[in-house]
mmCIF file of C-alpha atoms in Angstrom:
data_model
loop_
_atom_site.group_PDB
_atom_site.id
_atom_site.type_symbol
_atom_site.label_atom_id
_atom_site.label_comp_id
_atom_site.label_asym_id
_atom_site.label_seq_id
_atom_site.Cartn_x
_atom_site.Cartn_y
_atom_site.Cartn_z
ATOM 1 C CA MET A 1 13.883 -4.438 -4.311
ATOM 2 C CA SER A 2 12.296 -6.609 -6.542
ATOM 3 C CA GLN A 3 8.595 -6.344 -7.572
ATOM 4 C CA GLN A 4 8.166 -9.706 -5.684
ATOM 5 C CA ASP A 5 9.872 -8.138 -2.593
ATOM 6 C CA THR A 6 7.692 -4.889 -2.849
ATOM 7 C CA ARG A 7 4.533 -6.673 -3.108
ATOM 8 C CA ALA A 8 5.404 -8.478 -0.098
ATOM 9 C CA MET A 9 6.315 -5.703 1.724
ATOM 10 C CA LEU A 10 3.038 -3.994 0.804
ATOM 11 C CA ALA A 11 0.941 -6.852 2.010
ATOM 12 C CA GLU A 12 2.768 -6.571 5.268
ATOM 13 C CA ALA A 13 1.908 -3.109 5.557
ATOM 14 C CA LEU A 14 -1.644 -3.514 4.573
ATOM 15 C CA ALA A 15 -1.863 -6.442 6.904
ATOM 16 C CA SER A 16 -0.734 -4.064 9.975
ATOM 17 C CA VAL A 17 -3.773 -1.603 9.202
ATOM 18 C CA ALA A 18 -6.205 -4.419 7.852
ATOM 19 C CA PRO A 19 -4.981 -7.972 9.394
ATOM 20 C CA GLU A 20 -8.289 -9.491 8.048
ATOM 21 C CA ALA A 21 -7.813 -8.654 4.797
ATOM 22 C CA ASP A 22 -6.872 -11.385 1.860
ATOM 23 C CA PHE A 23 -3.994 -9.452 0.030
ATOM 24 C CA ASP A 24 -4.005 -12.295 -2.557
ATOM 25 C CA THR A 25 -7.417 -11.533 -3.820
ATOM 26 C CA LEU A 26 -6.780 -8.060 -4.497
ATOM 27 C CA ARG A 27 -6.753 -6.992 -8.273
ATOM 28 C CA GLU A 28 -4.064 -4.560 -9.166
ATOM 29 C CA ASP A 29 -6.338 -1.802 -10.241
ATOM 30 C CA GLU A 30 -8.826 -2.108 -7.381
ATOM 31 C CA ASP A 31 -8.591 0.947 -5.022
ATOM 32 C CA LEU A 32 -7.172 -0.440 -1.816
ATOM 33 C CA ARG A 33 -9.368 2.049 0.625
ATOM 34 C CA ASP A 34 -12.818 0.487 -1.229
ATOM 35 C CA ALA A 35 -11.460 -3.274 -1.151
ATOM 36 C CA LEU A 36 -10.116 -3.447 2.238
ATOM 37 C CA GLU A 37 -12.565 -0.884 3.875
ATOM 38 C CA LEU A 38 -9.900 1.453 4.968
ATOM 39 C CA ASP A 39 -10.878 4.845 6.679
ATOM 40 C CA SER A 40 -8.541 7.879 6.224
ATOM 41 C CA MET A 41 -6.740 7.010 9.574
ATOM 42 C CA ASP A 42 -6.011 3.317 8.283
ATOM 43 C CA PHE A 43 -4.734 4.434 4.901
ATOM 44 C CA PHE A 44 -2.652 7.374 6.609
ATOM 45 C CA ASN A 45 -1.007 4.519 8.613
ATOM 46 C CA PHE A 46 -0.526 2.206 5.545
ATOM 47 C CA ILE A 47 1.543 4.981 3.945
ATOM 48 C CA VAL A 48 3.535 5.356 7.238
ATOM 49 C CA ALA A 49 4.181 1.653 7.141
ATOM 50 C CA VAL A 50 5.461 1.739 3.534
ATOM 51 C CA HIS A 51 7.800 4.638 4.476
ATOM 52 C CA LYS A 52 9.297 2.678 7.669
ATOM 53 C CA ALA A 53 9.762 -0.302 5.266
ATOM 54 C CA THR A 54 11.127 1.503 2.351
ATOM 55 C CA GLY A 55 12.599 4.743 3.686
ATOM 56 C CA ILE A 56 11.098 6.347 0.732
ATOM 57 C CA ASP A 57 9.492 9.939 1.704
ATOM 58 C CA ILE A 58 6.213 9.994 0.467
ATOM 59 C CA PRO A 59 4.508 13.580 0.631
ATOM 60 C CA GLU A 60 0.872 13.981 0.839
ATOM 61 C CA ARG A 61 0.420 15.166 -2.829
ATOM 62 C CA ASP A 62 1.453 11.349 -3.768
ATOM 63 C CA TYR A 63 -0.880 9.537 -1.590
ATOM 64 C CA PRO A 64 -3.225 8.996 -4.337
ATOM 65 C CA LYS A 65 -0.725 7.329 -6.381
ATOM 66 C CA LEU A 66 -0.549 4.474 -3.624
ATOM 67 C CA THR A 67 -4.302 3.927 -3.685
ATOM 68 C CA THR A 68 -4.156 0.626 -5.900
ATOM 69 C CA LEU A 69 -1.618 -2.141 -5.683
ATOM 70 C CA ALA A 70 -0.267 -1.271 -9.409
ATOM 71 C CA GLY A 71 -0.047 2.362 -8.242
ATOM 72 C CA ALA A 72 1.864 1.566 -5.409
ATOM 73 C CA LEU A 73 4.226 -0.770 -7.176
ATOM 74 C CA ALA A 74 4.511 1.719 -9.951
ATOM 75 C CA TYR A 75 5.468 4.474 -7.343
ATOM 76 C CA LEU A 76 7.926 2.285 -5.325
ATOM 77 C CA ALA A 77 9.738 1.161 -8.550
ATOM 78 C CA ARG A 78 10.630 4.844 -9.502
#
């Protein structure tokens, strides 16, 4: 999956939990939970959506690696 495809998938996953969010205005280093006002359940549902879209198992210990766009892109690129 290219970085552009990964970014689009992340936008779709975020839209599923925060439909009002403007993904295009997010900075890569901005905490998604703060920027999009995601509570713990919203963030968990984002992780589940990423898993469903990619098939990648994301253990709970790795959740902090997906709190920013840059972190999520790096994590999924590995």
